[in-house]
């Protein structure tokens, strides 16, 4: 794997979750640099990298954030991806889901952040992180 392939795969996983959502959100990229040091390595080694893509799902009512997280989870479950921890507590007004792809081991999170707790409004977000790859891989 290299940076280009990791980025393409991460984008694909985001779109697997978002493309069929109703209401349809707009993806707003967050974060400054999607490619960074491998979090599993010792700091400063610099030999391996990983891609992390994060998006806020905007353009939908804040009361729909929980439903968007559920729809992301359902889309990933249909593709056979597995939970990193138990399924979200759907009685919580602001749930989070942590999953990973099989067999290539991309990790993803769909979650809600609180916008207005009293009104039950949140904003959904999706993050996908690639496995680590050699920084010197061709195409990196």
Coordinates of C-alpha atoms in Angstrom, one line a residue:
X1 CA 0.0 0.0 0.0
X2 CA 1.1 3.6 -0.6
X3 CA -0.4 7.0 0.1
X4 CA -2.4 7.2 -3.1
X5 CA -4.0 3.7 -2.6
X6 CA -4.7 4.4 1.1
X7 CA -6.4 7.7 0.3
X8 CA -8.5 6.2 -2.5
X9 CA -9.6 3.3 -0.2
X10 CA -10.4 5.6 2.7
X11 CA -12.5 7.9 0.4
X12 CA -14.3 4.8 -0.9
X13 CA -15.2 3.7 2.7
X14 CA -16.5 7.2 3.4
X15 CA -18.7 7.1 0.3
X16 CA -19.9 3.6 1.1
X17 CA -21.4 5.1 4.2
X18 CA -22.6 8.5 2.9
X19 CA -23.8 8.0 -0.7
X20 CA -27.1 6.3 0.2
X21 CA -28.0 8.5 3.2
X22 CA -31.3 10.2 3.6
X23 CA -31.4 13.1 4.1
X24 CA -28.3 13.5 1.9
X25 CA -25.5 15.3 3.7
X26 CA -22.7 17.4 2.3
X27 CA -19.2 16.3 3.1
X28 CA -17.0 19.0 4.7
X29 CA -13.4 17.9 5.1
X30 CA -11.8 18.6 8.4
X31 CA -8.2 18.4 9.5
X32 CA -5.1 19.9 8.0
X33 CA -2.9 17.1 6.7
X34 CA -4.5 13.7 6.0
X35 CA -1.1 11.9 5.9
X36 CA 0.9 11.6 9.0
X37 CA 3.2 9.3 11.0
X38 CA 2.0 5.9 11.9
X39 CA 0.4 6.1 15.3
X40 CA 1.5 2.6 16.1
X41 CA 5.2 3.5 15.7
X42 CA 7.5 5.2 18.1
X43 CA 7.4 9.0 17.7
X44 CA 10.1 10.3 15.3
X45 CA 10.8 7.0 13.5
X46 CA 9.2 8.4 10.4
X47 CA 9.5 5.2 8.4
X48 CA 5.8 4.4 8.2
X49 CA 2.8 6.6 7.4
X50 CA -0.9 6.4 7.5
X51 CA -3.8 8.4 6.0
X52 CA -6.7 9.8 8.1
X53 CA -9.7 11.4 6.4
X54 CA -12.3 13.2 8.5
X55 CA -15.5 14.8 7.3
X56 CA -18.4 16.6 9.0
X57 CA -21.7 15.7 7.5
X58 CA -23.4 19.1 7.0
X59 CA -26.5 20.5 5.3
X60 CA -29.0 18.4 7.2
X61 CA -30.9 19.3 10.4
X62 CA -29.0 18.8 13.6
X63 CA -31.8 16.4 14.8
X64 CA -30.8 14.0 12.0
X65 CA -27.2 13.5 13.2
X66 CA -28.0 10.3 15.1
X67 CA -29.8 8.8 12.1
X68 CA -26.8 9.6 9.9
X69 CA -24.5 7.7 12.3
X70 CA -26.9 4.7 12.2
X71 CA -27.1 4.8 8.4
X72 CA -23.2 4.8 8.2
X73 CA -23.1 1.8 10.6
X74 CA -25.8 -0.1 8.5
X75 CA -23.9 0.5 5.3
X76 CA -20.6 -0.8 6.8
X77 CA -22.3 -3.8 8.4
X78 CA -23.8 -4.7 5.0
X79 CA -20.3 -4.8 3.6
X80 CA -19.2 -7.2 6.3
X81 CA -17.1 -4.8 8.3
X82 CA -16.7 -5.6 12.0
X83 CA -17.1 -3.6 15.2
X84 CA -14.0 -2.5 17.1
X85 CA -16.2 -2.4 20.2
X86 CA -19.8 -3.1 20.8
X87 CA -22.5 -1.4 18.7
X88 CA -23.4 2.2 19.7
X89 CA -25.8 2.8 22.6
X90 CA -28.7 4.0 20.4
X91 CA -30.6 5.2 23.5
X92 CA -27.8 7.8 23.8
X93 CA -28.8 11.0 21.9
X94 CA -25.2 11.3 20.6
X95 CA -23.9 7.8 19.7
X96 CA -20.6 6.7 18.2
X97 CA -19.7 3.6 16.1
X98 CA -16.2 2.2 15.7
X99 CA -15.6 -0.4 13.0
X100 CA -12.9 -1.8 10.8
X101 CA -12.7 -3.3 7.3
X102 CA -11.8 -6.9 6.7
X103 CA -9.3 -8.0 5.6
X104 CA -7.4 -4.7 4.8
X105 CA -7.9 -3.2 8.3
X106 CA -9.0 0.3 7.8
X107 CA -10.5 1.8 10.9
X108 CA -13.6 4.0 10.8
X109 CA -15.7 6.0 13.2
X110 CA -19.1 7.6 12.7
X111 CA -20.1 9.8 15.6
X112 CA -22.2 12.8 16.7
X113 CA -21.0 15.9 18.3
X114 CA -23.3 18.0 20.4
X115 CA -24.5 21.2 18.9
X116 CA -27.4 21.9 21.2
X117 CA -27.9 19.3 24.0
X118 CA -31.2 20.8 25.1
X119 CA -32.7 20.5 21.6
X120 CA -31.0 17.1 20.9
X121 CA -29.2 18.6 18.0
X122 CA -25.8 17.3 16.9
X123 CA -23.5 17.1 13.9
X124 CA -22.5 13.8 12.5
X125 CA -18.9 13.1 11.4
X126 CA -17.0 10.2 9.8
X127 CA -13.3 9.5 10.1
X128 CA -11.4 6.7 8.3
X129 CA -7.8 5.8 9.1
X130 CA -5.7 3.5 6.9
X131 CA -3.3 0.9 8.2
X132 CA 0.3 2.0 8.3
X133 CA 2.4 1.7 5.2
X134 CA 6.1 2.2 4.3
X135 CA 6.8 5.9 3.6
X136 CA 9.1 4.9 0.8
X137 CA 6.5 2.8 -1.0
X138 CA 6.3 3.6 -4.7
X139 CA 3.7 6.3 -5.3
X140 CA 3.9 7.5 -1.7

